[in-house]
């Protein structure tokens, strides 16, 4: 019951184990996919940031080059300015640049003379500059202005010509930062009013310090800024191209790099660029979005890169599913197999148990019927003795009382009756002994074979003397056997040795040796011997090789020997060459102590 319970539990346990393994493997594979996506996102974000950074660095180089013009000469002519940018093909080569130009720093007092000079030189340049006018009008308290007086290209940018950067706080801040640091400075995002809708832009300004270096080592005076105005979406689309539909990108201006740390949050940041304006923030979450910051001309920008679907191949993404489905299938299959196996095993065990049971029952039946048979034989032979004794005694009476009145023939008949009765009596005695041999109830004990042999010889002393035989023994061991059995066995063997004698006087001898943990006792004689083909047959019941006239006997002696030996846990065989005597070899277990 318990075993079959376990057998039922086995497949369930196996199933649970395999399913857990499948779950772990699926989870690991899903993690790998997730990590793969995350790493891809991180590297794509970094690539985008690097591309933006490089492009702005290139633009910065061009502007610094333009600033270099002003270091060489105090006044850069309109033609020189135009040629410089035309040579570089800035507008064509650098998408997103709306206009590049120069804004001069002019103290209030110098403004009228300055305006006249610009008007004159711009008109003379032949470069399509509009009439020069400083705008918006300076506030009464303003002491200085930063006025755009060079532009490239002039057509289409007429609104910028004469614009005072100081009039607007965002640009003023960037200009003063550039002036103070001597490095390029960007503005915060600026709303641009375009022909088609509105968009965002920003300016980068590079400071220019004019005039020859002073003899006293004092810094050269600030002349103004070379600047470029960018349209952010054109700039960034030029850098990034058009990413796939599952990618979103936003750029934020976090503030001045000097005061805003690189890990500042996006919460209060100003948007500078939105790749997909309709979709802003919709799918941004920690798993799908990476934010990386960069420094752009003194300002801190943040790039938020979002990917809404996996970039891994279909087969890579299917990995966890394949593992899960295959794992579940294999688990079910293995559990089903085990279940089938244990069911058939249990069935086989039940069958074997039933067969063993039946076998035991048969054995028991056989044993009982054997016992009954032997009991019957015992009773029958016992009861036969009685009438036989009657016959023998009356034949004896007949012979002694009326023997001499009978003729020779009748006396011969009486002898036949008496001989027959004698043989029958011997047969019954042997049968009784045979059926008694090995019957349950008598325990085995340690039997000294020396003593058993001597008993047997004593019992046979007349026969030995009559035959003129020599009967000897070597030292015989003790064995484990039933009392009386050993004497009876040895008596049978010695008796046969006397009976089946040849011409010479019989010699019967016994010796023993230890063999494979048992004792082997050899009883040999110098008689007529037995042909090898009869070596097995002589141990059978009623098996004789001679007639009663040649050698008297019942054919039961060796059968009794065999039964005795086997019922004591041993075995017997004969070795013989006809005419050269016979040796009976009996193997018996040693006593308990020797075992
Ligand atoms: P029995 O002696 O009563 O005939 P046994 O069973 O003792 O019956 O012997 C069976 C047969 O084996 C005998 O008839 C005889 O032919 C043969 N036999 C037994 N013992 C010997 C022996 N020692 N030498 C030769 N033949 C033997």
Coordinates of C-alpha atoms and ligand atoms in Angstrom, one line a residue:
X1 CA 0.0 0.0 0.0
X2 CA 2.8 2.4 1.1
X3 CA 4.9 1.4 -1.9
X4 CA 2.1 2.1 -4.4
X5 CA 1.4 5.4 -2.7
X6 CA 5.1 6.3 -3.2
X7 CA 4.9 5.1 -6.8
X8 CA 1.9 7.4 -7.3
X9 CA 3.8 10.3 -5.7
X10 CA 7.0 9.8 -7.8
X11 CA 5.6 11.2 -11.1
X12 CA 4.0 14.1 -9.3
X13 CA 7.3 15.0 -7.6
X14 CA 9.2 14.6 -10.8
X15 CA 6.7 16.9 -12.6
X16 CA 7.0 19.5 -9.8
X17 CA 10.8 19.4 -10.0
X18 CA 10.9 19.6 -13.8
X19 CA 8.3 22.4 -13.9
X20 CA 10.3 24.4 -11.3
X21 CA 13.5 23.9 -13.3
X22 CA 11.6 25.1 -16.4
X23 CA 10.3 28.2 -14.5
X24 CA 13.9 29.0 -13.4
X25 CA 15.3 28.5 -16.9
X26 CA 12.4 30.6 -18.4
X27 CA 13.0 33.4 -15.9
X28 CA 16.8 33.4 -16.6
X29 CA 16.1 33.5 -20.4
X30 CA 13.6 36.3 -20.0
X31 CA 16.1 38.2 -17.8
X32 CA 18.7 37.8 -20.6
X33 CA 16.3 39.2 -23.1
X34 CA 15.4 42.0 -20.8
X35 CA 19.1 42.7 -20.1
X36 CA 19.9 42.6 -23.8
X37 CA 17.2 45.2 -24.4
X38 CA 18.4 47.3 -21.6
X39 CA 22.0 47.2 -22.7
X40 CA 20.9 48.0 -26.3
X41 CA 18.9 51.0 -25.0
X42 CA 21.9 52.2 -23.0
X43 CA 24.3 52.0 -25.9
X44 CA 21.8 53.6 -28.3
X45 CA 21.2 56.5 -25.9
X46 CA 25.0 56.9 -25.5
X47 CA 25.4 56.8 -29.3
X48 CA 22.8 59.6 -29.8
X49 CA 24.4 61.8 -27.1
X50 CA 27.8 61.3 -28.6
X51 CA 26.6 62.2 -32.1
X52 CA 25.0 65.4 -30.8
X53 CA 28.1 66.3 -28.8
X54 CA 30.4 65.8 -31.8
X55 CA 28.2 67.8 -34.1
X56 CA 28.0 70.7 -31.8
X57 CA 31.8 70.4 -31.3
X58 CA 32.2 70.7 -35.1
X59 CA 30.0 73.8 -35.1
X60 CA 32.0 75.3 -32.3
X61 CA 35.1 74.9 -34.3
X62 CA 33.7 76.9 -37.2
X63 CA 32.6 79.6 -34.9
X64 CA 36.0 79.7 -33.2
X65 CA 37.5 80.0 -36.6
X66 CA 35.3 83.0 -37.4
X67 CA 36.3 84.5 -34.0
X68 CA 39.9 84.1 -35.2
X69 CA 39.3 86.5 -38.0
X70 CA 38.8 89.2 -35.4
X71 CA 42.0 88.5 -33.6
X72 CA 44.0 89.2 -36.7
X73 CA 42.4 92.6 -37.6
X74 CA 40.3 95.0 -35.6
X75 CA 37.8 95.5 -38.4
X76 CA 36.7 92.5 -40.5
X77 CA 35.3 93.7 -43.7
X78 CA 31.9 92.5 -44.9
X79 CA 33.6 90.7 -47.8
X80 CA 36.1 88.9 -45.5
X81 CA 33.2 87.8 -43.3
X82 CA 31.2 86.6 -46.2
X83 CA 34.1 84.8 -47.8
X84 CA 35.0 83.0 -44.6
X85 CA 31.6 81.4 -44.2
X86 CA 30.9 81.0 -47.9
X87 CA 34.2 79.0 -48.2
X88 CA 33.2 76.8 -45.4
X89 CA 29.7 76.4 -46.9
X90 CA 28.4 76.5 -43.4
X91 CA 24.8 76.8 -44.2
X92 CA 24.8 74.0 -46.7
X93 CA 27.1 71.7 -44.7
X94 CA 25.7 72.1 -41.3
X95 CA 22.0 71.5 -41.1
X96 CA 20.1 73.4 -38.4
X97 CA 22.3 76.5 -38.6
X98 CA 19.9 79.3 -39.5
X99 CA 22.4 82.1 -39.6
X100 CA 25.9 83.0 -38.4
X101 CA 26.9 86.5 -37.7
X102 CA 28.8 89.0 -35.6
X103 CA 27.4 91.2 -32.9
X104 CA 29.5 94.2 -31.9
X105 CA 29.7 95.5 -28.3
X106 CA 29.0 99.3 -28.4
X107 CA 28.8 101.6 -25.4
X108 CA 25.8 103.9 -25.6
X109 CA 27.8 107.0 -26.4
X110 CA 29.4 105.4 -29.5
X111 CA 26.1 104.2 -31.0
X112 CA 25.3 107.0 -33.5
X113 CA 28.8 107.0 -35.1
X114 CA 28.8 103.2 -35.1
X115 CA 25.4 103.0 -36.8
X116 CA 26.6 105.4 -39.6
X117 CA 29.7 103.4 -40.2
X118 CA 27.8 100.1 -40.4
X119 CA 25.2 101.5 -42.8
X120 CA 27.9 102.8 -45.0
X121 CA 30.0 99.7 -45.1
X122 CA 27.1 97.2 -45.4
X123 CA 25.6 99.2 -48.4
X124 CA 29.1 99.2 -50.0
X125 CA 29.6 95.5 -49.6
X126 CA 27.1 94.6 -52.3
X127 CA 25.9 91.7 -50.2
X128 CA 22.1 92.4 -50.1
X129 CA 22.1 93.9 -46.6
X130 CA 18.9 95.7 -45.7
X131 CA 19.1 99.3 -44.3
X132 CA 20.7 99.3 -40.8
X133 CA 18.6 100.1 -37.8
X134 CA 19.4 99.2 -34.2
X135 CA 16.3 97.6 -32.6
X136 CA 14.6 97.4 -30.3
X137 CA 15.2 101.0 -29.1
X138 CA 17.6 101.0 -26.1
X139 CA 16.0 101.4 -22.8
X140 CA 16.8 104.8 -21.2
X141 CA 19.0 103.2 -18.5
X142 CA 20.9 100.9 -20.9
X143 CA 24.6 101.8 -21.1
X144 CA 25.6 99.5 -23.8
X145 CA 24.4 97.3 -26.7
X146 CA 25.5 94.1 -28.5
X147 CA 24.3 94.7 -32.0
X148 CA 24.3 92.3 -35.0
X149 CA 26.1 94.0 -37.8
X150 CA 27.4 91.0 -39.9
X151 CA 25.2 88.1 -41.0
X152 CA 25.6 85.1 -43.3
X153 CA 23.6 84.8 -45.4
X154 CA 22.1 88.3 -45.3
X155 CA 19.0 87.6 -47.5
X156 CA 16.2 86.1 -45.4
X157 CA 17.7 87.3 -42.1
X158 CA 16.9 91.0 -42.4
X159 CA 15.0 91.0 -39.1
X160 CA 18.3 90.1 -37.3
X161 CA 20.3 93.0 -38.8
X162 CA 20.7 95.6 -36.1
X163 CA 19.2 93.4 -33.3
X164 CA 20.5 94.3 -29.9
X165 CA 21.3 91.0 -28.0
X166 CA 21.3 92.9 -24.7
X167 CA 17.6 93.7 -25.1
X168 CA 16.7 90.1 -24.4
X169 CA 17.7 88.6 -21.0
X170 CA 18.3 85.0 -22.3
X171 CA 20.8 86.2 -25.0
X172 CA 22.3 88.8 -22.7
X173 CA 23.1 86.1 -20.1
X174 CA 24.8 83.9 -22.8
X175 CA 26.8 86.9 -24.2
X176 CA 28.0 87.9 -20.7
X177 CA 28.9 84.3 -19.9
X178 CA 31.0 84.1 -23.1
X179 CA 32.6 87.4 -22.3
X180 CA 33.4 86.4 -18.8
X181 CA 34.7 82.9 -19.5
X182 CA 36.2 83.5 -22.9
X183 CA 34.5 80.3 -24.1
X184 CA 31.5 79.5 -26.3
X185 CA 28.2 80.0 -24.5
X186 CA 24.7 78.8 -25.5
X187 CA 21.4 80.4 -24.7
X188 CA 18.4 78.5 -23.2
X189 CA 15.8 77.4 -25.8
X190 CA 14.3 80.2 -27.7
X191 CA 10.9 80.1 -29.4
X192 CA 11.4 80.8 -33.1
X193 CA 8.6 82.3 -35.2
X194 CA 9.0 80.7 -38.6
X195 CA 7.2 80.9 -41.9
X196 CA 5.7 77.5 -41.1
X197 CA 4.5 77.4 -37.4
X198 CA 6.7 77.8 -34.4
X199 CA 9.7 75.8 -33.4
X200 CA 12.6 76.0 -30.9
X201 CA 16.1 77.2 -31.4
X202 CA 19.1 78.4 -29.5
X203 CA 22.2 80.6 -30.1
X204 CA 25.8 79.8 -29.4
X205 CA 28.1 82.8 -29.0
X206 CA 31.9 82.9 -29.1
X207 CA 33.5 85.9 -27.5
X208 CA 35.9 88.1 -29.6
X209 CA 38.4 90.4 -28.0
X210 CA 39.4 93.2 -30.4
X211 CA 42.5 95.3 -31.2
X212 CA 46.2 94.5 -30.8
X213 CA 47.4 93.3 -27.4
X214 CA 48.2 96.2 -25.2
X215 CA 51.7 97.0 -24.2
X216 CA 50.8 97.0 -20.4
X217 CA 49.6 93.4 -20.5
X218 CA 46.0 94.4 -19.8
X219 CA 43.4 92.2 -21.4
X220 CA 42.2 93.2 -24.9
X221 CA 38.9 94.9 -24.8
X222 CA 35.8 92.8 -25.6
X223 CA 34.7 93.4 -29.2
X224 CA 31.5 91.3 -29.3
X225 CA 30.5 87.8 -30.2
X226 CA 30.5 85.6 -33.3
X227 CA 27.3 83.7 -33.1
X228 CA 25.3 81.0 -34.8
X229 CA 21.5 80.6 -34.4
X230 CA 20.3 77.1 -34.6
X231 CA 16.9 75.5 -35.3
X232 CA 17.0 72.6 -32.9
X233 CA 14.8 70.2 -34.8
X234 CA 16.7 70.6 -38.0
X235 CA 20.0 70.3 -36.2
X236 CA 19.0 67.1 -34.3
X237 CA 17.2 65.5 -37.2
X238 CA 20.4 66.1 -39.2
X239 CA 22.4 64.4 -36.4
X240 CA 20.1 61.5 -35.7
X241 CA 18.5 60.8 -39.0
X242 CA 15.0 59.4 -38.6
X243 CA 15.0 56.6 -36.0
X244 CA 12.5 53.7 -36.2
X245 CA 8.9 54.2 -35.1
X246 CA 9.5 52.4 -31.8
X247 CA 12.1 55.0 -30.8
X248 CA 11.4 58.4 -29.2
X249 CA 13.8 61.1 -28.2
X250 CA 13.5 64.3 -26.3
X251 CA 16.2 66.8 -25.5
X252 CA 15.9 69.1 -22.4
X253 CA 17.8 72.1 -21.4
X254 CA 18.5 71.7 -17.6
X255 CA 20.2 75.1 -17.1
X256 CA 23.7 76.4 -16.8
X257 CA 26.3 73.7 -16.5
X258 CA 28.0 75.5 -13.7
X259 CA 25.0 75.3 -11.4
X260 CA 23.1 72.2 -12.6
X261 CA 24.6 68.8 -11.6
X262 CA 24.8 66.1 -14.3
X263 CA 22.2 63.9 -12.5
X264 CA 19.6 66.7 -12.2
X265 CA 16.0 65.6 -12.7
X266 CA 14.0 66.4 -15.8
X267 CA 11.1 67.7 -13.7
X268 CA 11.7 71.5 -14.2
X269 CA 13.7 71.2 -17.4
X270 CA 12.8 73.2 -20.5
X271 CA 12.1 71.0 -23.6
X272 CA 14.6 71.8 -26.4
X273 CA 13.6 69.2 -28.9
X274 CA 10.9 66.6 -29.2
X275 CA 11.3 63.9 -32.0
X276 CA 7.6 63.0 -31.8
X277 CA 5.7 65.9 -30.3
X278 CA 2.3 64.0 -30.2
X279 CA 3.8 61.1 -28.3
X280 CA 5.7 63.0 -25.6
X281 CA 6.1 61.1 -22.3
X282 CA 3.5 58.6 -23.2
X283 CA 5.6 55.5 -22.8
X284 CA 8.4 56.8 -20.8
X285 CA 9.3 54.5 -17.8
X286 CA 12.5 53.3 -16.2
X287 CA 12.5 50.1 -18.3
X288 CA 12.1 51.8 -21.7
X289 CA 13.8 55.1 -21.2
X290 CA 17.4 56.1 -20.7
X291 CA 18.5 59.7 -19.8
X292 CA 22.0 60.9 -20.4
X293 CA 23.2 64.4 -19.9
X294 CA 25.8 66.4 -21.9
X295 CA 27.3 69.8 -21.8
X296 CA 26.6 72.2 -24.7
X297 CA 28.5 75.4 -24.6
X298 CA 28.1 76.0 -20.9
X299 CA 24.6 74.6 -20.6
X300 CA 23.5 71.2 -19.3
X301 CA 21.3 69.2 -21.8
X302 CA 19.6 65.9 -21.1
X303 CA 18.7 63.4 -23.8
X304 CA 15.8 61.1 -23.0
X305 CA 15.9 58.1 -25.2
X306 CA 12.8 55.8 -25.3
X307 CA 12.3 52.5 -27.0
X308 CA 8.8 51.0 -26.9
X309 CA 9.6 47.6 -28.3
X310 CA 12.4 45.2 -28.2
X311 CA 15.3 45.5 -30.7
X312 CA 16.2 41.8 -30.3
X313 CA 15.5 39.4 -33.2
X314 CA 12.3 37.4 -33.1
X315 CA 14.1 34.2 -32.3
X316 CA 16.0 35.9 -29.4
X317 CA 12.8 37.2 -28.0
X318 CA 11.1 33.8 -28.5
X319 CA 13.8 32.2 -26.4
X320 CA 12.0 32.2 -23.1
X321 CA 8.8 31.0 -24.7
X322 CA 10.5 28.2 -26.5
X323 CA 12.2 27.2 -23.2
X324 CA 8.9 27.4 -21.3
X325 CA 6.8 25.4 -23.8
X326 CA 9.6 22.8 -24.4
X327 CA 10.2 22.5 -20.6
X328 CA 6.5 22.0 -19.9
X329 CA 6.2 19.4 -22.6
X330 CA 9.3 17.5 -21.5
X331 CA 8.2 17.6 -17.9
X332 CA 4.8 16.2 -18.8
X333 CA 6.3 13.5 -20.9
X334 CA 8.8 12.5 -18.3
X335 CA 6.2 12.4 -15.6
X336 CA 3.9 10.3 -17.9
X337 CA 6.7 7.9 -18.7
X338 CA 7.6 7.5 -15.0
X339 CA 4.0 7.0 -14.1
X340 CA 3.6 4.3 -16.9
X341 CA 6.8 2.7 -15.7
X342 CA 5.9 2.6 -12.0
X343 CA 2.4 1.3 -12.9
X344 CA 3.7 -1.6 -14.9
X345 CA 6.4 -2.3 -12.2
X346 CA 3.7 -2.4 -9.6
X347 CA 1.7 -4.7 -11.8
X348 CA 4.7 -7.0 -12.2
X349 CA 5.3 -7.1 -8.5
X350 CA 1.7 -8.0 -7.8
X351 CA 1.9 -10.8 -10.4
X352 CA 5.1 -12.1 -8.9
X353 CA 3.6 -12.0 -5.4
X354 CA 0.6 -13.9 -6.6
X355 CA 2.7 -16.5 -8.4
X356 CA 5.0 -17.0 -5.4
X357 CA 1.9 -17.4 -3.2
X358 CA 0.5 -20.1 -5.5
X359 CA 3.9 -21.8 -5.7
X360 CA 4.1 -21.9 -1.9
X361 CA 0.6 -23.3 -1.7
X362 CA 1.5 -26.0 -4.2
X363 CA 4.6 -26.9 -2.4
X364 CA 2.7 -27.2 0.9
X365 CA 0.1 -29.4 -0.9
X366 CA 2.9 -31.6 -2.3
X367 CA 4.6 -31.8 1.1
X368 CA 1.3 -32.8 2.8
X369 CA 0.5 -35.4 0.1
X370 CA 4.1 -36.8 0.4
X371 CA 3.7 -37.0 4.1
X372 CA 0.3 -38.7 3.8
X373 CA 1.8 -41.2 1.3
X374 CA 4.7 -42.0 3.5
X375 CA 2.4 -42.4 6.5
X376 CA 0.2 -44.7 4.4
X377 CA 3.3 -46.7 3.3
X378 CA 4.3 -47.0 6.9
X379 CA 0.9 -48.2 8.1
X380 CA 0.5 -50.5 5.1
X381 CA 3.9 -52.2 5.7
X382 CA 3.4 -52.3 9.4
X383 CA 0.0 -54.0 9.0
X384 CA 1.4 -56.4 6.3
X385 CA 4.0 -57.8 8.8
X386 CA 1.2 -59.3 10.9
X387 CA -0.3 -61.7 8.4
X388 CA 3.2 -62.4 7.0
X389 CA 4.3 -63.5 10.5
X390 CA 1.3 -65.8 10.6
X391 CA 2.2 -67.3 7.2
X392 CA 5.8 -67.8 8.3
X393 CA 5.0 -69.4 11.6
X394 CA 2.4 -71.8 10.1
X395 CA 4.8 -72.8 7.3
X396 CA 7.3 -73.5 10.0
X397 CA 4.8 -75.6 11.9
X398 CA 3.9 -77.5 8.7
X399 CA 7.6 -78.2 8.1
X400 CA 8.4 -79.4 11.6
X401 CA 5.2 -81.4 12.2
X402 CA 4.3 -82.9 8.9
X403 CA 7.4 -82.3 6.9
X404 CA 8.5 -85.9 6.9
X405 CA 5.0 -87.2 5.7
X406 CA 5.3 -85.0 2.6
X407 CA 7.1 -85.9 -0.6
X408 CA 10.2 -84.1 -1.9
X409 CA 8.1 -81.9 -4.3
X410 CA 5.7 -80.7 -1.6
X411 CA 8.6 -79.9 0.7
X412 CA 10.1 -77.8 -2.1
X413 CA 6.9 -75.9 -2.4
X414 CA 6.9 -75.2 1.4
X415 CA 10.5 -73.9 1.0
X416 CA 9.3 -71.5 -1.8
X417 CA 6.5 -70.2 0.5
X418 CA 8.9 -69.8 3.4
X419 CA 11.6 -68.0 1.2
X420 CA 9.0 -65.8 -0.4
X421 CA 7.6 -64.9 3.0
X422 CA 11.2 -64.1 4.2
X423 CA 11.9 -61.8 1.2
X424 CA 8.6 -60.2 1.6
X425 CA 9.3 -59.6 5.3
X426 CA 12.7 -58.0 4.3
X427 CA 10.9 -55.9 1.7
X428 CA 8.5 -54.6 4.3
X429 CA 11.2 -53.9 6.8
X430 CA 13.1 -51.9 4.2
X431 CA 9.9 -50.1 3.1
X432 CA 9.2 -49.2 6.7
X433 CA 12.8 -47.9 7.1
X434 CA 12.5 -45.9 3.9
X435 CA 9.3 -44.3 4.9
X436 CA 10.6 -43.6 8.4
X437 CA 13.8 -42.0 7.0
X438 CA 13.9 -38.2 7.2
X439 CA 10.5 -37.7 8.8
X440 CA 10.0 -34.4 10.5
X441 CA 10.2 -34.3 14.2
X442 CA 13.8 -35.5 14.8
X443 CA 16.3 -32.7 15.3
X444 CA 19.8 -32.9 13.9
X445 CA 22.8 -33.0 16.3
X446 CA 26.5 -33.5 16.3
X447 CA 27.2 -37.2 15.4
X448 CA 30.6 -38.8 15.8
X449 CA 31.0 -40.9 12.6
X450 CA 33.7 -43.0 14.3
X451 CA 31.0 -44.2 16.8
X452 CA 28.4 -44.7 14.1
X453 CA 30.8 -46.7 12.0
X454 CA 31.7 -48.9 14.9
X455 CA 28.0 -49.5 15.7
X456 CA 27.3 -50.6 12.1
X457 CA 30.4 -52.9 12.1
X458 CA 29.1 -54.4 15.4
X459 CA 25.7 -55.0 13.9
X460 CA 27.2 -56.7 10.9
X461 CA 29.8 -58.8 12.9
X462 CA 28.3 -62.2 11.9
X463 CA 28.1 -61.3 8.2
X464 CA 31.7 -59.9 8.3
X465 CA 32.9 -63.1 10.0
X466 CA 31.0 -65.3 7.5
X467 CA 32.5 -63.5 4.5
X468 CA 36.0 -63.5 6.0
X469 CA 36.0 -59.8 5.3
X470 CA 38.3 -57.0 6.5
X471 CA 36.5 -53.9 7.5
X472 CA 38.6 -50.8 8.5
X473 CA 38.3 -47.1 8.9
X474 CA 40.5 -44.1 9.1
X475 CA 39.8 -41.2 11.6
X476 CA 36.2 -40.1 10.8
X477 CA 34.9 -36.6 11.7
X478 CA 31.8 -35.5 13.5
X479 CA 29.0 -34.2 11.3
X480 CA 25.5 -32.6 11.8
X481 CA 22.9 -35.3 11.3
X482 CA 20.0 -37.1 12.9
X483 CA 20.9 -39.7 15.5
X484 CA 20.6 -43.3 14.1
X485 CA 20.6 -42.1 10.5
X486 CA 24.4 -42.4 10.2
X487 CA 24.6 -45.9 11.6
X488 CA 21.9 -47.0 9.3
X489 CA 23.6 -45.4 6.2
X490 CA 27.0 -46.8 7.0
X491 CA 25.5 -50.3 7.7
X492 CA 23.9 -50.3 4.2
X493 CA 27.1 -49.3 2.5
X494 CA 29.3 -51.8 4.4
X495 CA 26.6 -54.5 3.8
X496 CA 26.7 -53.9 0.1
X497 CA 30.5 -54.1 0.1
X498 CA 30.3 -57.5 1.7
X499 CA 27.4 -58.7 -0.5
X500 CA 28.7 -57.6 -3.9
X501 CA 32.1 -59.2 -3.5
X502 CA 34.4 -60.6 -6.1
X503 CA 36.6 -63.7 -5.9
X504 CA 38.9 -62.3 -3.2
X505 CA 37.9 -61.9 0.4
X506 CA 36.0 -58.6 0.8
X507 CA 37.8 -55.5 2.1
X508 CA 35.7 -52.5 3.1
X509 CA 37.4 -49.3 4.3
X510 CA 36.3 -45.8 5.2
X511 CA 38.2 -42.5 5.2
X512 CA 37.2 -38.8 5.3
X513 CA 38.4 -35.5 4.0
X514 CA 37.4 -31.9 4.3
X515 CA 36.1 -30.4 1.1
X516 CA 34.6 -26.9 0.4
X517 CA 33.6 -26.5 4.0
X518 CA 31.9 -29.9 4.3
X519 CA 33.0 -33.4 5.0
X520 CA 33.3 -36.0 2.4
X521 CA 33.3 -39.7 3.6
X522 CA 34.4 -42.4 1.1
X523 CA 33.4 -46.0 1.7
X524 CA 35.2 -48.3 -0.8
X525 CA 35.3 -52.0 -1.4
X526 CA 37.1 -54.4 -3.6
X527 CA 33.9 -56.0 -5.0
X528 CA 32.4 -56.5 -8.5
X529 CA 32.0 -52.8 -9.1
X530 CA 29.2 -51.0 -11.1
X531 CA 29.1 -50.1 -14.8
X532 CA 29.2 -46.2 -15.2
X533 CA 25.8 -46.1 -17.0
X534 CA 24.2 -47.5 -13.8
X535 CA 25.9 -45.0 -11.4
X536 CA 22.7 -42.9 -11.0
X537 CA 20.2 -45.7 -11.4
X538 CA 21.5 -47.7 -8.4
X539 CA 20.1 -45.0 -6.0
X540 CA 16.5 -45.5 -7.3
X541 CA 13.8 -47.3 -5.4
X542 CA 13.7 -51.1 -6.2
X543 CA 16.5 -50.6 -8.7
X544 CA 18.7 -53.8 -8.8
X545 CA 21.3 -54.9 -11.3
X546 CA 21.1 -58.6 -10.3
X547 CA 18.5 -61.3 -9.8
X548 CA 17.6 -62.5 -6.3
X549 CA 19.2 -65.8 -7.1
X550 CA 22.6 -64.1 -8.0
X551 CA 22.5 -61.7 -5.0
X552 CA 19.6 -61.5 -2.6
X553 CA 18.2 -58.0 -1.9
X554 CA 15.2 -55.7 -2.3
X555 CA 16.8 -52.8 -4.3
X556 CA 16.1 -50.4 -1.5
X557 CA 19.4 -50.1 0.3
X558 CA 21.0 -47.3 -1.7
X559 CA 17.6 -45.6 -2.0
X560 CA 17.5 -45.4 1.8
X561 CA 21.1 -44.2 1.8
X562 CA 20.3 -41.4 -0.6
X563 CA 17.2 -40.4 1.3
X564 CA 19.1 -40.3 4.6
X565 CA 22.0 -38.3 3.2
X566 CA 19.8 -35.7 1.4
X567 CA 17.4 -35.3 4.4
X568 CA 20.6 -34.4 6.4
X569 CA 21.6 -31.7 3.9
X570 CA 24.2 -33.8 2.0
X571 CA 24.5 -35.7 -1.2
X572 CA 25.9 -39.1 -2.4
X573 CA 27.4 -40.5 -5.6
X574 CA 29.4 -43.5 -6.6
X575 CA 32.7 -43.9 -8.4
X576 CA 33.4 -47.4 -9.8
X577 CA 35.0 -49.4 -12.6
X578 CA 33.5 -52.9 -13.1
X579 CA 35.7 -55.5 -11.5
X580 CA 37.7 -53.1 -9.5
X581 CA 35.4 -52.3 -6.6
X582 CA 33.2 -49.3 -5.9
X583 CA 33.6 -46.2 -3.8
X584 CA 30.5 -44.4 -2.4
X585 CA 31.2 -40.7 -1.6
X586 CA 28.9 -39.1 0.9
X587 CA 29.1 -35.3 1.6
X588 CA 27.7 -34.0 4.9
X589 CA 27.6 -30.6 6.6
X590 CA 30.0 -30.1 9.6
X591 CA 28.6 -29.7 13.1
X592 CA 27.3 -26.2 13.9
X593 CA 30.5 -25.1 15.7
X594 CA 32.7 -25.8 12.6
X595 CA 30.4 -24.1 10.2
Ligands
LIG1 P1 20.1 -54.5 -3.0 O1 21.5 -54.6 -2.5 O2 19.1 -54.8 -2.0 O3 19.9 -55.1 -4.3 P2 20.8 -51.7 -3.2 O4 19.9 -50.5 -3.4 O5 21.6 -51.7 -2.0 O6 19.8 -52.9 -3.3 O7 21.7 -51.8 -4.5 C1 21.2 -51.6 -5.7 C2 22.1 -52.3 -6.7 O8 23.3 -51.6 -6.8 C3 22.4 -53.7 -6.4 O9 21.4 -54.6 -6.9 C4 23.7 -53.9 -7.0 O10 23.6 -54.3 -8.2 C5 24.4 -52.5 -7.0 N1 25.3 -52.4 -5.9 C6 25.1 -51.8 -4.7 N2 26.2 -51.7 -3.9 C7 27.2 -52.3 -4.7 C8 28.5 -52.5 -4.4 N3 29.2 -52.2 -3.3 N4 29.3 -53.1 -5.4 C9 28.7 -53.4 -6.6 N5 27.4 -53.2 -6.9 C10 26.6 -52.7 -5.9

